[in-house]
């Protein structure tokens, strides 16, 4: 069976930390979508590590790690990441596998991302500018280059053809001043190195492991509200971040899917542009950013902060069939009393618990329910029984509203700062 772990908000819910912890009981961790726009933070022997493409199971020495076909890979970023992780994980290359069907991000994809964002002006998406959108456009436009292509003699020809096309597009955007040689040198060096990695026919590879009874965890990137179909379109990423993405992003059948872990922060953040109904653009928002150290793991940008949005969360739980909730960054809410939770929206004077078609529309405001919260610091609690009553009330309220049980509560950055409930 394949269990799934995914973010329920706008990303950065703490997926890296939780996958690193859960990986102890899995044999394989597999990324199924996204690319180096992801930044998953782990603390390994008290050292901070941010993973962008490598799955977060790499530090559990028994775990194999797969970068699936649904991921888009920037070769230079991947190799840089490998070099930075190797000293902490000397057998990394023995346990890292790449699907031959994963698509490559070319230097010109990154340039196109920048040109596209610049052309949008005020309406820019706030992309991480890693080339994600253009790479997925070439995939669905049937022009992309895949990992398997780097082993073929026609790679250079394919590259030159696609680059030519991209340069024409970049010209249409008004051009960009780029020293291509400087961008291409690390790309080609990394492509050469990638040939030495374990490139596999990942669908069969996974199927064989499943048949052997191995336990697999699919690690989501981004979050459900950034899903290209169901997120706050057009302010989204370019992949399916919900559980459905696992089947197409790894080549496994829906009947193989087991538990679905959904991660949410105990409050809410968003990095980049786009609607965020429960955003706090005041001192409380600032205090959350400070307490939660809310700065992007990939871009360093300050994250926008706000109250937990149960309307959006319930939608995300529904879309992915989440049966296990994981509540993270709960310690950040110490002393934030009272707490608020968005429990419905007013849409042009009408109250609703459904997510509207376009959250960007004016005239949408959240309706809050107030909860007591708690004062006592909770980061040293290791059992549910030790938590303050206000904390338990908050958890029960969330569970009842979402119709799903909390399985883990994270109360600090460390691997073991985690209260296991079920
Ligand atoms: P991801 O993209 O979902 O893996 O999340 P990020 O790594 O981008 O952001 C989560 C941040 O919160 C990281 O800096 C983590 O170290 C940190 N973090 C995770 N869980 C907790 C927690 O329970 N409490 C606190 N205070 N920080 C946490
Ligand atoms: P993890 O896996 C938070 C956001 C960007 C931007 C939008 C589109 O760490 O949770 P893109 O680069 O995909 O074109 O950006 O999506 N975004 C993320 N926000 N966490 C992420 O990943 C994100 N990946 C993309 O900020 O608003
Ligand atoms: Mg992140």
Coordinates of C-alpha atoms and ligand atoms in Angstrom, one line a residue:
X1 CA 0.0 0.0 0.0
X2 CA 1.0 3.6 -0.5
X3 CA 0.1 6.1 2.2
X4 CA 0.0 9.8 1.3
X5 CA 1.2 12.9 3.2
X6 CA 0.2 16.3 1.9
X7 CA -0.2 19.9 2.9
X8 CA -3.7 21.2 3.3
X9 CA -3.0 24.9 3.1
X10 CA -0.8 27.1 0.9
X11 CA 2.4 25.1 1.6
X12 CA 5.0 25.1 4.3
X13 CA 2.9 23.2 6.8
X14 CA 5.9 21.3 8.1
X15 CA 5.8 18.4 5.6
X16 CA 9.6 17.9 5.7
X17 CA 9.7 17.5 9.5
X18 CA 6.8 15.0 9.6
X19 CA 8.0 12.9 6.7
X20 CA 11.5 12.7 8.3
X21 CA 9.8 11.4 11.4
X22 CA 7.3 9.0 9.8
X23 CA 9.9 7.6 7.4
X24 CA 11.1 5.5 10.3
X25 CA 8.2 3.1 9.6
X26 CA 8.3 3.3 5.8
X27 CA 10.6 1.5 3.3
X28 CA 10.3 4.1 0.5
X29 CA 9.5 7.8 0.4
X30 CA 8.4 9.1 -3.0
X31 CA 7.9 12.7 -4.3
X32 CA 5.1 12.8 -6.8
X33 CA 4.8 16.4 -8.0
X34 CA 6.3 19.9 -7.8
X35 CA 10.0 20.5 -8.0
X36 CA 12.6 22.9 -6.5
X37 CA 9.8 25.4 -5.7
X38 CA 9.4 23.2 -2.6
X39 CA 11.5 23.9 0.5
X40 CA 11.2 21.2 3.2
X41 CA 13.0 21.9 6.4
X42 CA 14.4 19.1 8.6
X43 CA 16.7 19.3 11.6
X44 CA 19.3 16.5 11.5
X45 CA 21.5 16.3 14.6
X46 CA 20.4 19.9 15.3
X47 CA 21.6 21.0 11.9
X48 CA 19.0 22.7 9.6
X49 CA 18.7 21.1 6.2
X50 CA 16.3 22.4 3.5
X51 CA 15.4 19.8 0.8
X52 CA 14.0 21.0 -2.5
X53 CA 14.0 17.9 -4.7
X54 CA 15.3 15.0 -2.6
X55 CA 12.6 13.3 -0.7
X56 CA 12.5 13.9 3.1
X57 CA 13.1 10.2 3.9
X58 CA 16.8 10.4 2.9
X59 CA 18.0 10.7 6.5
X60 CA 16.5 7.5 7.7
X61 CA 19.2 5.0 6.7
X62 CA 16.9 2.2 5.8
X63 CA 14.7 4.3 3.4
X64 CA 14.8 4.3 -0.4
X65 CA 13.8 7.7 -1.9
X66 CA 12.2 8.1 -5.3
X67 CA 11.8 11.3 -7.4
X68 CA 8.7 10.3 -9.3
X69 CA 7.6 11.1 -12.9
X70 CA 5.3 13.9 -11.7
X71 CA 8.2 15.9 -10.4
X72 CA 10.1 18.5 -12.5
X73 CA 13.8 18.4 -11.9
X74 CA 16.4 21.1 -12.3
X75 CA 19.6 19.2 -12.7
X76 CA 21.9 21.9 -11.3
X77 CA 19.7 22.3 -8.2
X78 CA 19.5 18.6 -7.7
X79 CA 23.3 18.1 -7.9
X80 CA 23.9 21.1 -5.6
X81 CA 21.5 19.6 -3.1
X82 CA 23.1 16.1 -3.4
X83 CA 26.5 17.8 -2.6
X84 CA 25.1 19.6 0.4
X85 CA 23.4 16.5 1.9
X86 CA 26.2 14.0 1.2
X87 CA 28.4 14.9 4.2
X88 CA 25.4 14.1 6.5
X89 CA 24.3 11.1 4.5
X90 CA 27.3 9.3 2.9
X91 CA 25.1 6.5 1.3
X92 CA 22.7 9.0 -0.3
X93 CA 23.5 7.9 -3.8
X94 CA 22.7 4.3 -3.0
X95 CA 19.2 5.2 -1.8
X96 CA 18.2 7.8 -4.3
X97 CA 16.2 6.8 -7.4
X98 CA 14.9 8.9 -10.3
X99 CA 12.0 8.1 -12.6
X100 CA 13.1 8.1 -16.2
X101 CA 9.8 9.9 -17.0
X102 CA 10.3 13.0 -14.7
X103 CA 10.7 16.2 -16.8
X104 CA 13.7 18.5 -16.8
X105 CA 13.7 22.2 -16.0
X106 CA 15.9 23.9 -18.5
X107 CA 17.8 27.2 -17.9
X108 CA 15.4 28.8 -20.4
X109 CA 12.4 27.6 -18.4
X110 CA 13.7 29.7 -15.5
X111 CA 14.1 32.7 -17.8
X112 CA 10.6 32.2 -19.1
X113 CA 9.2 32.1 -15.6
X114 CA 10.9 35.4 -14.8
X115 CA 9.7 37.0 -18.1
X116 CA 6.2 35.8 -17.6
X117 CA 6.0 37.1 -14.0
X118 CA 7.5 40.5 -15.1
X119 CA 4.9 40.8 -17.8
X120 CA 2.1 40.3 -15.3
X121 CA 3.0 43.4 -13.3
X122 CA 0.6 43.9 -10.3
X123 CA -1.0 40.5 -11.1
X124 CA 2.1 38.5 -10.7
X125 CA 1.7 35.1 -9.0
X126 CA 4.7 35.5 -6.8
X127 CA 6.3 32.4 -8.3
X128 CA 9.5 31.1 -6.8
X129 CA 10.9 31.6 -10.3
X130 CA 12.4 28.1 -10.4
X131 CA 10.9 27.5 -13.9
X132 CA 8.1 25.3 -12.6
X133 CA 5.2 26.7 -14.7
X134 CA 7.1 26.7 -18.0
X135 CA 8.4 23.2 -17.5
X136 CA 4.9 21.8 -16.8
X137 CA 3.7 23.8 -19.8
X138 CA 6.2 22.0 -22.0
X139 CA 5.2 18.7 -20.4
X140 CA 1.5 19.1 -21.2
X141 CA 2.3 20.8 -24.5
X142 CA 4.2 17.6 -25.4
X143 CA 7.6 19.4 -25.9
X144 CA 9.3 18.5 -22.7
X145 CA 12.6 16.7 -22.1
X146 CA 12.6 13.8 -19.7
X147 CA 15.3 12.3 -17.4
X148 CA 15.4 9.2 -19.7
X149 CA 16.3 11.5 -22.6
X150 CA 19.7 12.4 -21.1
X151 CA 20.8 8.8 -21.8
X152 CA 19.9 9.2 -25.5
X153 CA 22.2 10.4 -28.3
X154 CA 19.5 12.8 -29.4
X155 CA 19.6 14.8 -26.1
X156 CA 21.6 17.7 -27.5
X157 CA 19.4 18.0 -30.5
X158 CA 16.2 18.0 -28.4
X159 CA 17.8 20.6 -26.1
X160 CA 18.8 22.9 -28.9
X161 CA 15.3 22.7 -30.5
X162 CA 13.5 23.5 -27.2
X163 CA 15.9 26.3 -26.4
X164 CA 15.3 27.9 -29.8
X165 CA 11.6 27.8 -29.1
X166 CA 12.0 29.3 -25.7
X167 CA 14.3 32.1 -27.0
X168 CA 11.6 33.1 -29.4
X169 CA 9.0 33.2 -26.6
X170 CA 11.4 35.2 -24.4
X171 CA 11.8 37.7 -27.3
X172 CA 8.1 38.1 -27.4
X173 CA 8.1 39.0 -23.7
X174 CA 10.6 41.8 -24.6
X175 CA 13.8 39.8 -24.1
X176 CA 16.0 39.3 -21.0
X177 CA 19.7 40.0 -20.6
X178 CA 21.1 36.6 -19.7
X179 CA 24.6 35.3 -20.2
X180 CA 23.4 31.8 -21.4
X181 CA 26.8 30.3 -21.1
X182 CA 26.9 31.0 -17.4
X183 CA 23.4 29.4 -17.0
X184 CA 24.1 26.5 -19.3
X185 CA 27.5 25.4 -17.9
X186 CA 26.1 24.1 -14.5
X187 CA 23.1 22.6 -16.3
X188 CA 25.2 20.5 -18.7
X189 CA 27.6 19.5 -15.9
X190 CA 24.7 18.4 -13.8
X191 CA 23.1 16.5 -16.7
X192 CA 26.4 14.6 -17.1
X193 CA 26.4 13.8 -13.4
X194 CA 22.8 12.7 -13.4
X195 CA 23.7 9.9 -15.8
X196 CA 25.5 8.2 -12.9
X197 CA 22.4 8.3 -10.7
X198 CA 19.9 5.4 -10.4
X199 CA 17.4 6.1 -13.2
X200 CA 14.6 3.6 -13.0
X201 CA 11.4 2.5 -14.7
X202 CA 9.7 3.8 -11.6
X203 CA 6.2 2.3 -12.2
X204 CA 7.5 -1.2 -12.3
X205 CA 10.1 -0.4 -9.6
X206 CA 7.3 0.6 -7.3
X207 CA 5.0 -2.2 -8.2
X208 CA 7.7 -4.8 -7.5
X209 CA 8.3 -3.2 -4.1
X210 CA 4.6 -3.2 -3.3
X211 CA 4.4 -6.9 -4.2
X212 CA 7.3 -7.5 -1.8
X213 CA 5.1 -5.9 0.9
X214 CA 7.2 -2.8 1.3
X215 CA 5.6 0.3 2.8
X216 CA 5.6 3.5 0.8
X217 CA 4.8 7.0 1.7
X218 CA 4.1 9.6 -1.0
X219 CA 5.4 13.0 0.0
X220 CA 3.5 16.0 -1.2
X221 CA 4.9 19.4 -2.0
X222 CA 3.2 22.7 -1.9
X223 CA -0.3 22.5 -0.5
X224 CA -3.9 21.8 -1.5
X225 CA -4.8 25.5 -2.0
X226 CA -2.0 25.7 -4.5
X227 CA -3.4 22.8 -6.6
X228 CA -3.7 23.8 -10.3
X229 CA -7.3 22.6 -10.5
X230 CA -8.7 23.3 -7.0
X231 CA -6.5 25.9 -5.5
X232 CA -7.0 29.7 -5.6
X233 CA -6.5 29.8 -9.4
X234 CA -4.6 31.5 -11.0
X235 CA -2.5 32.1 -7.9
X236 CA -1.5 28.4 -7.7
X237 CA 1.4 26.2 -8.8
X238 CA 1.3 24.1 -11.9
X239 CA 0.7 20.6 -10.5
X240 CA -1.9 18.5 -8.7
X241 CA -0.9 18.8 -5.1
X242 CA -4.0 16.8 -3.8
X243 CA -4.0 13.0 -3.3
X244 CA -5.2 12.4 -6.9
X245 CA -1.8 13.6 -8.0
X246 CA -0.2 10.6 -6.4
X247 CA -1.6 8.1 -9.0
X248 CA -0.5 10.1 -12.0
X249 CA 2.7 11.4 -10.4
X250 CA 4.0 7.9 -9.5
X251 CA 2.1 5.6 -11.9
X252 CA 0.1 3.7 -9.2
X253 CA -3.5 2.7 -9.1
X254 CA -6.0 4.4 -6.8
X255 CA -6.7 1.0 -5.2
X256 CA -3.1 1.0 -3.8
X257 CA -3.7 4.2 -1.7
X258 CA -4.0 3.6 2.0
X259 CA -4.0 6.3 4.7
X260 CA -4.0 10.0 3.7
X261 CA -2.2 12.3 6.2
X262 CA -3.2 15.9 5.8
X263 CA -1.0 18.5 7.5
X264 CA -2.1 21.9 8.7
X265 CA -0.5 24.5 10.8
X266 CA -2.4 25.5 13.8
X267 CA -2.8 28.9 12.1
X268 CA -2.3 29.8 8.4
X269 CA 0.4 31.2 6.2
X270 CA 0.8 32.0 2.5
X271 CA 3.9 33.1 0.6
X272 CA 3.5 34.9 -2.8
X273 CA 0.4 36.6 -4.1
X274 CA -3.2 35.6 -4.1
X275 CA -6.3 35.5 -1.9
X276 CA -6.0 34.6 1.8
X277 CA -9.3 35.4 3.5
X278 CA -8.1 34.9 7.1
X279 CA -4.9 37.0 6.6
X280 CA -4.0 39.3 9.5
X281 CA -2.4 42.5 8.2
X282 CA -2.0 43.9 11.7
X283 CA 0.2 43.4 14.8
X284 CA -1.2 40.0 15.5
X285 CA -0.1 38.8 12.0
X286 CA 3.3 40.4 12.7
X287 CA 3.5 38.6 16.1
X288 CA 2.6 35.2 14.4
X289 CA 5.4 35.8 11.8
X290 CA 7.9 36.5 14.5
X291 CA 6.8 33.6 16.8
X292 CA 6.6 31.1 13.9
X293 CA 9.8 32.4 12.2
X294 CA 7.7 32.6 9.0
X295 CA 10.1 33.2 6.2
X296 CA 10.2 31.1 3.0
X297 CA 12.5 28.1 3.1
X298 CA 13.2 28.5 -0.7
X299 CA 13.1 32.2 -1.3
X300 CA 13.5 33.8 2.2
X301 CA 10.4 35.9 1.6
X302 CA 8.3 36.9 4.7
X303 CA 5.2 34.6 4.8
X304 CA 1.8 36.3 5.2
X305 CA 0.1 35.0 8.4
X306 CA -3.4 34.7 9.6
X307 CA -5.9 32.6 11.6
X308 CA -6.7 29.0 10.7
X309 CA -9.2 28.8 7.9
X310 CA -11.5 25.8 8.5
X311 CA -13.6 26.5 5.4
X312 CA -10.6 26.0 3.2
X313 CA -9.3 23.1 5.3
X314 CA -12.6 21.2 5.1
X315 CA -12.4 21.6 1.3
X316 CA -8.9 20.2 1.3
X317 CA -9.8 17.3 3.6
X318 CA -12.7 16.5 1.2
X319 CA -10.6 16.6 -2.0
X320 CA -8.0 14.2 -0.7
X321 CA -10.0 12.0 1.6
X322 CA -7.8 12.8 4.5
X323 CA -8.3 10.4 7.4
X324 CA -5.4 11.5 9.6
X325 CA -4.8 15.1 10.5
X326 CA -1.5 16.4 11.6
X327 CA -1.5 19.7 13.4
X328 CA 1.9 21.5 13.3
X329 CA 3.5 24.6 14.8
X330 CA 1.0 24.5 17.7
X331 CA 3.7 25.9 20.1
X332 CA 3.6 29.1 18.0
X333 CA 0.1 29.9 19.4
X334 CA 1.2 29.9 23.0
X335 CA -0.2 33.1 24.6
X336 CA -2.3 34.1 21.5
X337 CA -5.6 34.4 23.5
X338 CA -8.3 34.4 22.4
X339 CA -7.8 32.4 19.2
X340 CA -9.9 32.7 16.1
X341 CA -10.9 30.2 13.5
X342 CA -12.6 31.1 10.2
X343 CA -15.8 28.9 10.1
X344 CA -17.7 30.4 7.2
X345 CA -17.4 33.1 4.6
X346 CA -19.7 36.0 3.9
X347 CA -19.9 36.2 0.1
X348 CA -21.8 39.4 -1.0
X349 CA -23.9 39.3 2.1
X350 CA -24.7 35.5 2.0
X351 CA -23.0 33.2 4.5
X352 CA -21.5 30.0 3.2
X353 CA -19.3 27.1 4.3
X354 CA -18.3 26.3 0.7
X355 CA -15.3 27.7 -1.0
X356 CA -16.5 30.2 -3.7
X357 CA -15.5 29.8 -7.3
X358 CA -13.2 32.8 -7.2
X359 CA -11.7 33.8 -3.9
X360 CA -10.1 36.8 -5.6
X361 CA -13.6 38.4 -5.9
X362 CA -14.2 41.5 -3.8
X363 CA -17.0 41.1 -1.1
X364 CA -15.6 37.9 0.5
X365 CA -14.9 38.1 4.2
X366 CA -14.4 35.3 6.8
X367 CA -16.7 34.8 9.8
X368 CA -14.8 33.8 12.9
X369 CA -15.5 31.6 15.9
X370 CA -13.5 32.6 19.0
X371 CA -11.8 30.0 21.2
X372 CA -10.0 30.5 24.5
X373 CA -6.5 29.4 23.5
X374 CA -3.9 28.7 26.2
X375 CA -1.1 30.6 28.0
X376 CA 1.2 27.8 29.2
X377 CA 4.1 27.0 26.9
X378 CA 3.6 23.6 25.3
X379 CA 6.8 22.8 23.4
X380 CA 8.1 20.5 26.2
X381 CA 4.8 18.4 26.4
X382 CA 5.3 14.9 25.1
X383 CA 1.9 13.4 25.8
X384 CA -1.7 14.6 25.0
X385 CA -2.6 14.5 28.7
X386 CA 0.0 17.2 29.5
X387 CA -1.6 19.7 27.2
X388 CA -3.6 22.6 28.6
X389 CA -7.4 22.5 28.5
X390 CA -7.6 25.4 26.0
X391 CA -5.3 23.4 23.6
X392 CA -7.5 20.3 23.8
X393 CA -10.6 22.4 23.1
X394 CA -8.9 23.9 20.0
X395 CA -8.1 20.4 18.8
X396 CA -11.6 19.0 19.4
X397 CA -13.1 22.0 17.6
X398 CA -10.9 21.4 14.6
X399 CA -11.6 17.7 14.5
X400 CA -15.4 18.2 14.7
X401 CA -15.5 20.8 12.0
X402 CA -13.3 18.9 9.6
X403 CA -14.7 15.5 10.4
X404 CA -11.3 13.9 10.7
X405 CA -9.2 12.8 13.7
X406 CA -5.8 14.4 14.7
X407 CA -3.1 11.7 14.6
X408 CA -0.1 13.8 15.5
X409 CA 0.6 17.1 17.1
X410 CA 3.9 18.9 16.4
X411 CA 5.1 21.3 19.0
X412 CA 8.6 22.3 17.9
X413 CA 11.0 21.9 15.1
X414 CA 12.8 18.8 16.4
X415 CA 12.1 15.4 14.9
X416 CA 10.8 14.1 18.2
X417 CA 8.8 17.2 19.2
X418 CA 5.7 15.3 18.2
X419 CA 2.8 14.0 20.2
X420 CA 1.5 10.8 18.7
X421 CA -2.2 10.2 19.3
X422 CA -3.0 7.3 16.9
Ligands
LIG1 P1 7.3 22.3 4.4 O1 7.5 23.0 3.1 O2 5.8 21.9 4.6 O3 8.2 21.1 4.7 O4 7.5 23.3 5.6 P2 8.8 24.4 5.7 O5 10.0 23.6 6.0 O6 8.8 25.2 4.5 O7 8.3 25.3 6.8 C1 8.0 24.8 8.1 C2 8.9 25.5 9.1 O8 8.3 25.3 10.4 C3 10.3 25.0 9.2 O9 11.1 26.0 9.5 C4 10.2 23.9 10.3 O10 11.5 23.8 11.0 C5 9.2 24.6 11.2 N1 8.4 23.7 12.0 C6 7.8 22.5 11.7 N2 7.1 22.0 12.7 C7 7.1 22.9 13.7 C8 6.5 23.0 14.9 O11 5.7 22.2 15.4 N3 6.8 24.1 15.7 C9 7.6 25.1 15.3 N4 7.9 26.1 16.1 N5 8.2 25.0 14.1 C10 8.0 24.0 13.3
LIG2 P1 6.5 23.6 -0.1 O1 6.6 22.2 -0.7 C1 4.8 27.6 -0.2 C2 3.9 29.2 -4.2 C3 4.7 30.4 -4.6 C4 3.7 31.1 -5.5 C5 3.0 29.9 -6.2 C6 3.5 29.5 -7.5 O2 7.8 24.1 0.6 O3 5.3 23.7 0.8 P2 5.7 28.4 -8.5 O4 7.1 28.5 -8.1 O5 5.1 27.0 -8.2 O6 5.4 28.9 -9.8 O7 4.9 29.4 -7.5 O8 3.1 28.9 -5.3 N1 4.7 28.1 -3.8 C7 4.8 27.7 -2.5 N2 4.5 28.3 -1.3 N3 5.4 26.4 -0.2 C8 5.8 25.8 -1.3 O9 6.3 24.6 -1.4 C9 5.5 26.5 -2.6 N4 5.8 26.2 -3.8 C10 5.2 27.1 -4.6 O10 5.1 31.2 -3.5 O11 2.8 31.8 -4.7
LIG3 MG1 8.3 24.8 2.4

